[in-house]
């Protein structure tokens, strides 16, 4: 099926009689892309499912105020990213005394998850990413997994490209160090 | 440390090296991050069967979403309609004693609107509340069934079939 252009969707959304159809096309076009972005953030399906619902409620609520200053999908990515961060902050159930304790629990939970298919190396990568500071994790996910351009990430996060490159560089080095160290224990 | 202890053009070379490192990450992942580049970059997560079909339906049918963003006019009409239906039920079913509060507690209704709508401000709600307040001095015995039916019809005429469907959700 041919993908409907954003301009067409926006045109429909601005017309009350076509709004419902326009919103349906918007959901069809972007739900998977946004879902995987969120999933890379929160790792667990149930969490991603909650966040994608909240994301589209926000999109629904604010779409009429969308001014086309940014691209439609970067605007939606921003909402999805913010929703993910809010969700993570809201659901911090308990604070672990150290990072290792947290990582062990996280690893066990992920291994037991029906909807996780990764091998040992991929699980190790997820652990490395989960240790990153929030901004570096965000940039790393967008660049490495979502393969977004720096220009798009800059628009989503409202950060300069130079700063994003530095964040990605730091994140990559930390991930690489984690992978190298865990390899040496094997 | 004084400047003369640094190698010649140290800061220029440092800057170039950093820029080269950053660009290498994108251009040559194998060289800059050999351990990461060994990991198979595939989707390691999956979802329940037909999840995206179900999810699309859930999003589009989200009743809360729809009721949250009903236009003010429809919310006002909905409130009026509910109150009128309530009154008519009481009038048709209990001619001896009229107890409006038994059928629709306006406070509860207004509280619900406050909690579930972003579009209505307090002033609008107060107006809505005042407009819909039924005076206890009204003699309902004097209102004929025909008058009441006509009034309900005039309200219903303002509401489209789609609006009624949403209100009924």
Short mmCIF file of C-alpha atoms in Angstrom, two decimals:
data_model
loop_
_atom_site.label_atom_id
_atom_site.label_comp_id
_atom_site.label_asym_id
_atom_site.label_seq_id
_atom_site.Cartn_x
_atom_site.Cartn_y
_atom_site.Cartn_z
CA UNK A 1 0.00 0.00 0.00
CA UNK A 2 1.34 3.40 -0.95
CA UNK A 3 2.24 5.61 1.98
CA UNK A 4 0.15 8.75 2.24
CA UNK A 5 2.20 11.95 2.24
CA UNK A 6 2.32 14.03 5.42
CA UNK A 7 1.01 17.08 3.58
CA UNK A 8 -2.11 15.16 2.57
CA UNK A 9 -2.65 13.92 6.13
CA UNK A 10 -2.27 17.44 7.52
CA UNK A 11 -4.70 18.78 4.95
CA UNK A 12 -7.28 16.19 6.02
CA UNK A 13 -6.68 16.93 9.71
CA UNK A 14 -7.35 20.62 9.14
CA UNK A 15 -10.74 19.81 7.63
CA UNK A 16 -13.36 18.82 10.23
CA UNK A 17 -15.23 16.53 7.86
CA UNK A 18 -12.04 14.58 7.04
CA UNK A 19 -10.43 14.74 10.47
CA UNK A 20 -11.25 11.18 11.55
CA UNK A 21 -9.91 9.67 8.33
CA UNK A 22 -6.81 11.88 8.51
CA UNK A 23 -6.11 10.77 12.06
CA UNK A 24 -6.58 7.14 11.08
CA UNK A 25 -3.99 7.53 8.30
CA UNK A 26 -1.62 9.26 10.71
CA UNK A 27 -1.87 6.35 13.16
CA UNK A 28 -1.43 3.79 10.36
CA UNK A 29 1.65 5.56 9.03
CA UNK A 30 3.49 6.24 12.26
CA UNK A 31 2.39 3.85 14.98
CA UNK A 32 5.02 1.19 14.25
CA UNK A 33 7.90 3.61 13.86
CA UNK A 34 7.02 5.38 17.09
CA UNK A 35 6.37 2.10 18.89
CA UNK A 36 9.88 0.77 18.13
CA UNK A 37 11.44 4.06 19.14
CA UNK A 38 9.61 3.86 22.48
CA UNK A 39 10.36 0.15 22.87
CA UNK A 40 14.10 0.76 22.50
CA UNK A 41 13.72 3.25 25.30
CA UNK A 42 11.71 1.22 27.81
CA UNK A 43 12.49 -2.33 26.58
CA UNK A 44 9.26 -3.96 27.78
CA UNK A 45 6.17 -4.34 25.61
CA UNK A 46 3.64 -3.50 28.31
CA UNK A 47 5.38 -0.20 29.03
CA UNK A 48 5.73 0.64 25.33
CA UNK A 49 2.04 -0.16 24.83
CA UNK A 50 1.02 2.33 27.53
CA UNK A 51 3.33 5.01 26.18
CA UNK A 52 2.22 4.69 22.55
CA UNK A 53 -1.39 5.19 23.68
CA UNK A 54 -0.44 8.29 25.66
CA UNK A 55 1.62 9.56 22.74
CA UNK A 56 -1.29 9.40 20.32
CA UNK A 57 -3.64 11.00 22.85
CA UNK A 58 -1.18 13.92 23.00
CA UNK A 59 -0.90 13.98 19.21
CA UNK A 60 -4.70 13.97 18.91
CA UNK A 61 -4.99 16.77 21.44
CA UNK A 62 -2.35 19.00 19.85
CA UNK A 63 -2.45 18.22 16.14
CA UNK A 64 -4.64 21.22 15.34
CA UNK A 65 -1.98 23.46 16.85
CA UNK A 66 0.80 21.89 14.78
CA UNK A 67 2.28 24.74 12.78
CA UNK A 68 4.48 22.83 10.31
CA UNK A 69 7.57 24.61 11.62
CA UNK A 70 9.07 21.16 12.01
CA UNK A 71 8.45 17.93 10.16
CA UNK A 72 5.39 16.01 11.29
CA UNK A 73 7.32 12.90 12.29
CA UNK A 74 10.02 14.83 14.20
CA UNK A 75 7.21 16.57 16.11
CA UNK A 76 5.65 13.18 16.93
CA UNK A 77 9.05 11.72 17.84
CA UNK A 78 9.48 14.55 20.30
CA UNK A 79 6.15 13.75 21.93
CA UNK A 80 7.00 10.05 22.06
CA UNK A 81 10.42 10.78 23.58
CA UNK A 82 8.96 13.08 26.21
CA UNK A 83 6.25 10.56 27.04
CA UNK A 84 8.89 7.84 27.43
CA UNK A 85 11.01 9.99 29.74
CA UNK A 86 7.97 10.97 31.81
CA UNK A 87 6.89 7.36 32.04
CA UNK A 88 10.33 6.22 33.18
CA UNK A 89 10.49 8.96 35.81
CA UNK A 90 6.96 8.23 37.04
CA UNK A 91 7.54 4.51 37.33
CA UNK A 92 10.81 4.47 39.17
CA UNK A 93 9.57 2.00 41.73
CA UNK A 94 12.61 1.82 43.92
CA UNK A 95 16.11 3.17 43.91
CA UNK A 96 18.88 0.60 44.04
CA UNK A 97 21.87 1.19 46.21
CA UNK A 98 24.17 0.42 43.33
CA UNK A 99 24.09 0.16 39.56
CA UNK A 100 25.07 -3.54 39.51
CA UNK A 101 22.08 -4.53 41.62
CA UNK A 102 19.79 -2.66 39.25
CA UNK A 103 21.41 -4.26 36.20
CA UNK A 104 21.04 -7.79 37.59
CA UNK A 105 17.34 -7.25 38.23
CA UNK A 106 16.88 -5.64 34.82
CA UNK A 107 18.67 -8.51 33.08
CA UNK A 108 16.60 -11.17 34.85
CA UNK A 109 13.37 -9.39 33.99
CA UNK A 110 14.35 -9.00 30.35
CA UNK A 111 15.41 -12.64 29.99
CA UNK A 112 12.06 -13.73 31.40
CA UNK A 113 10.14 -11.48 29.01
CA UNK A 114 8.17 -13.41 26.37
CA UNK A 115 8.63 -10.59 23.90
CA UNK A 116 12.43 -10.44 24.08
CA UNK A 117 14.38 -12.44 21.50
CA UNK A 118 17.93 -11.19 21.94
CA UNK A 119 21.01 -13.35 22.33
CA UNK A 120 23.66 -12.87 25.04
CA UNK A 121 25.58 -10.22 23.07
CA UNK A 122 22.44 -8.23 22.34
CA UNK A 123 21.38 -8.43 25.96
CA UNK A 124 24.80 -7.14 26.93
CA UNK A 125 24.37 -4.19 24.56
CA UNK A 126 21.01 -3.35 26.14
CA UNK A 127 22.66 -3.41 29.56
CA UNK A 128 25.40 -1.07 28.33
CA UNK A 129 22.83 1.35 26.94
CA UNK A 130 20.74 1.26 30.11
CA UNK A 131 23.79 2.51 32.06
CA UNK A 132 24.06 5.65 29.94
CA UNK A 133 22.86 9.04 31.17
CA UNK A 134 19.43 9.89 29.77
CA UNK A 135 20.56 12.34 27.10
CA UNK A 136 23.28 10.06 25.78
CA UNK A 137 20.87 7.13 25.78
CA UNK A 138 18.33 9.18 23.83
CA UNK A 139 20.84 10.28 21.21
CA UNK A 140 22.35 6.80 20.96
CA UNK A 141 18.96 5.15 20.39
CA UNK A 142 17.91 7.68 17.78
CA UNK A 143 21.17 7.49 15.88
CA UNK A 144 22.11 3.83 16.23
CA UNK A 145 18.73 2.05 16.22
CA UNK A 146 16.40 4.52 14.53
CA UNK A 147 19.15 5.72 12.15
CA UNK A 148 17.88 9.29 12.22
CA UNK A 149 20.03 12.06 10.76
CA UNK A 150 21.68 14.53 13.13
CA UNK A 151 19.53 17.24 11.56
CA UNK A 152 16.35 15.38 12.53
CA UNK A 153 17.61 14.55 16.03
CA UNK A 154 18.53 18.20 16.42
CA UNK A 155 14.96 19.17 15.54
CA UNK A 156 13.46 16.59 17.88
CA UNK A 157 15.62 17.37 20.89
CA UNK A 158 16.13 21.06 20.13
CA UNK A 159 19.89 20.64 20.54
CA UNK A 160 22.77 21.70 18.29
CA UNK A 161 24.25 19.13 15.94
CA UNK A 162 27.70 19.65 17.50
CA UNK A 163 26.36 18.81 20.94
CA UNK A 164 24.55 15.75 19.58
CA UNK A 165 27.72 14.47 17.91
CA UNK A 166 29.60 14.88 21.19
CA UNK A 167 26.85 13.02 23.10
CA UNK A 168 26.84 10.21 20.56
CA UNK A 169 30.62 9.99 20.68
CA UNK A 170 30.64 9.72 24.50
CA UNK A 171 27.79 7.20 24.47
CA UNK A 172 29.52 5.06 21.85
CA UNK A 173 32.78 5.05 23.80
CA UNK A 174 31.00 4.01 27.02
CA UNK A 175 29.08 1.27 25.26
CA UNK A 176 32.23 0.00 23.61
CA UNK A 177 34.11 0.00 26.93
CA UNK A 178 31.29 -1.95 28.61
CA UNK A 179 31.25 -4.52 25.80
CA UNK A 180 35.04 -4.85 25.85
CA UNK A 181 35.16 -5.30 29.63
CA UNK A 182 32.36 -7.84 29.71
CA UNK A 183 34.08 -9.72 26.88
CA UNK A 184 37.25 -10.00 28.96
CA UNK A 185 35.27 -11.67 31.79
CA UNK A 186 34.05 -14.43 29.45
CA UNK B 1 51.65 24.07 32.94
CA UNK B 2 52.82 26.80 30.62
CA UNK B 3 52.09 26.86 26.92
CA UNK B 4 55.69 26.20 25.99
CA UNK B 5 55.49 22.74 27.63
CA UNK B 6 52.88 21.60 25.13
CA UNK B 7 53.74 20.10 21.77
CA UNK B 8 53.51 22.51 18.86
CA UNK B 9 49.93 23.08 17.58
CA UNK B 10 48.63 20.76 20.32
CA UNK B 11 45.14 22.28 20.53
CA UNK B 12 44.67 22.45 16.79
CA UNK B 13 45.61 18.79 16.44
CA UNK B 14 43.43 17.85 19.42
CA UNK B 15 40.43 19.55 17.87
CA UNK B 16 41.03 17.83 14.53
CA UNK B 17 41.42 14.49 16.25
CA UNK B 18 38.12 14.88 18.15
CA UNK B 19 36.27 15.83 14.98
CA UNK B 20 37.85 12.88 13.17
CA UNK B 21 36.85 10.51 16.02
CA UNK B 22 33.27 11.74 15.99
CA UNK B 23 32.98 11.41 12.22
CA UNK B 24 34.65 7.97 12.27
CA UNK B 25 31.87 6.63 14.48
CA UNK B 26 29.44 7.17 11.65
CA UNK B 27 31.73 6.48 8.74
CA UNK B 28 33.63 3.51 10.10
CA UNK B 29 31.94 1.75 12.98
CA UNK B 30 34.17 -1.32 12.68
CA UNK B 31 37.30 0.69 13.36
CA UNK B 32 35.93 3.00 16.03
CA UNK B 33 33.78 0.48 17.93
CA UNK B 34 34.85 -3.07 16.98
CA UNK B 35 32.94 -4.80 19.80
CA UNK B 36 29.71 -2.99 18.99
CA UNK B 37 30.08 -3.64 15.28
CA UNK B 38 30.22 -7.41 15.99
CA UNK B 39 26.73 -7.37 17.44
CA UNK B 40 24.01 -8.26 14.99
CA UNK B 41 21.87 -5.16 14.59
CA UNK B 42 18.42 -6.69 14.28
CA UNK B 43 15.21 -6.12 16.15
CA UNK B 44 15.49 -8.12 19.36
CA UNK B 45 11.97 -7.42 20.54
CA UNK B 46 8.68 -8.77 19.34
CA UNK B 47 5.03 -7.98 19.97
CA UNK B 48 1.85 -10.04 20.45
CA UNK B 49 0.18 -11.37 17.28
CA UNK B 50 -1.65 -8.68 15.31
CA UNK B 51 -0.62 -6.12 17.90
CA UNK B 52 -0.44 -3.19 15.50
CA UNK B 53 -3.92 -3.90 14.12
CA UNK B 54 -5.33 -4.05 17.65
CA UNK B 55 -3.35 -1.02 18.72
CA UNK B 56 -4.61 1.07 15.82
CA UNK B 57 -8.18 0.13 16.73
CA UNK B 58 -7.56 0.95 20.40
CA UNK B 59 -6.16 4.37 19.57
CA UNK B 60 -8.95 5.25 17.16
CA UNK B 61 -11.67 3.95 19.44
CA UNK B 62 -10.28 5.55 22.53
CA UNK B 63 -13.48 6.78 24.11
CA UNK B 64 -11.71 8.95 26.62
CA UNK B 65 -9.89 10.75 23.84
CA UNK B 66 -13.11 11.51 22.04
CA UNK B 67 -15.07 12.71 25.04
CA UNK B 68 -12.12 14.78 26.30
CA UNK B 69 -12.12 16.93 23.21
CA UNK B 70 -15.78 17.43 22.53
CA UNK B 71 -16.40 21.03 21.53
CA UNK B 72 -17.85 23.29 24.21
CA UNK B 73 -21.13 23.64 22.36
CA UNK B 74 -21.66 19.90 22.28
CA UNK B 75 -20.75 19.59 25.96
CA UNK B 76 -23.32 22.29 26.79
CA UNK B 77 -25.95 20.60 24.68
CA UNK B 78 -25.10 17.23 26.18
CA UNK B 79 -25.50 18.65 29.67
CA UNK B 80 -28.82 20.28 28.78
CA UNK B 81 -30.06 17.13 27.13
CA UNK B 82 -29.15 14.95 30.08
CA UNK B 83 -30.90 17.29 32.47
CA UNK B 84 -33.99 17.50 30.28
CA UNK B 85 -34.19 13.74 29.89
CA UNK B 86 -33.86 13.45 33.61
CA UNK B 87 -36.64 15.98 34.20
CA UNK B 88 -38.93 14.34 31.68
CA UNK B 89 -38.41 10.99 33.33
CA UNK B 90 -39.38 12.46 36.68
CA UNK B 91 -42.37 14.35 35.25
CA UNK B 92 -43.72 11.36 33.35
CA UNK B 93 -43.11 8.90 36.13
CA UNK B 94 -43.77 10.82 39.32
CA UNK B 95 -46.44 13.48 39.37
CA UNK B 96 -46.88 13.60 43.15
CA UNK B 97 -43.41 14.62 44.22
CA UNK B 98 -40.55 15.94 42.15
CA UNK B 99 -37.08 14.94 43.28
CA UNK B 100 -34.63 16.20 40.70
CA UNK B 101 -31.53 15.34 42.68
CA UNK B 102 -32.42 11.67 42.68
CA UNK B 103 -31.94 11.49 38.94
CA UNK B 104 -29.00 13.75 38.20
CA UNK B 105 -26.68 15.29 40.69
CA UNK B 106 -25.34 18.38 38.93
CA UNK B 107 -22.37 18.67 41.24
CA UNK B 108 -21.21 15.22 40.30
CA UNK B 109 -21.75 16.01 36.65
CA UNK B 110 -19.82 19.30 36.81
CA UNK B 111 -17.00 17.63 38.75
CA UNK B 112 -16.82 14.98 36.03
CA UNK B 113 -16.56 17.64 33.35
CA UNK B 114 -13.86 19.50 35.27
CA UNK B 115 -11.81 16.36 35.62
CA UNK B 116 -12.23 15.13 32.09
CA UNK B 117 -12.16 18.16 29.87
CA UNK B 118 -9.48 20.64 28.98
CA UNK B 119 -11.73 22.83 26.87
CA UNK B 120 -14.08 24.00 29.60
CA UNK B 121 -12.92 26.68 31.97
CA UNK B 122 -14.55 27.45 35.30
CA UNK B 123 -16.46 30.46 33.95
CA UNK B 124 -18.04 28.34 31.22
CA UNK B 125 -18.97 25.68 33.69
CA UNK B 126 -20.53 28.20 36.06
CA UNK B 127 -22.58 29.63 33.18
CA UNK B 128 -23.55 26.14 32.14
CA UNK B 129 -24.50 25.33 35.67
CA UNK B 130 -26.55 28.53 36.09
CA UNK B 131 -28.32 28.02 32.77
CA UNK B 132 -29.27 24.52 33.69
CA UNK B 133 -30.33 25.14 37.26
CA UNK B 134 -33.98 24.25 37.66
CA UNK B 135 -35.86 26.58 39.89
CA UNK B 136 -37.67 24.78 42.66
CA UNK B 137 -40.55 27.24 42.20
CA UNK B 138 -41.43 25.93 38.76
CA UNK B 139 -44.75 24.24 38.82
CA UNK B 140 -44.17 21.12 36.78
CA UNK B 141 -47.83 20.32 36.89
CA UNK B 142 -48.34 23.24 34.49
CA UNK B 143 -45.94 21.95 31.87
CA UNK B 144 -47.73 19.84 29.37
CA UNK B 145 -46.16 16.76 27.84
CA UNK B 146 -46.41 18.40 24.44
CA UNK B 147 -44.48 21.49 25.57
CA UNK B 148 -41.79 19.32 27.04
CA UNK B 149 -41.53 17.17 23.93
CA UNK B 150 -41.28 20.28 21.74
CA UNK B 151 -38.48 21.65 23.90
CA UNK B 152 -36.51 18.44 23.75
CA UNK B 153 -36.97 18.33 19.98
CA UNK B 154 -35.55 21.85 19.60
CA UNK B 155 -32.43 20.77 21.49
CA UNK B 156 -32.09 17.52 19.60
CA UNK B 157 -32.32 19.37 16.27
CA UNK B 158 -29.04 21.10 17.09
CA UNK B 159 -27.24 17.82 17.50
CA UNK B 160 -26.07 15.75 14.58
CA UNK B 161 -26.36 11.98 14.48
CA UNK B 162 -22.54 11.78 14.90
CA UNK B 163 -22.67 13.98 18.00
CA UNK B 164 -25.37 11.83 19.51
CA UNK B 165 -23.29 8.73 18.83
CA UNK B 166 -20.34 10.29 20.65
CA UNK B 167 -22.49 11.42 23.56
CA UNK B 168 -23.85 7.91 23.87
CA UNK B 169 -20.40 6.34 24.15
#
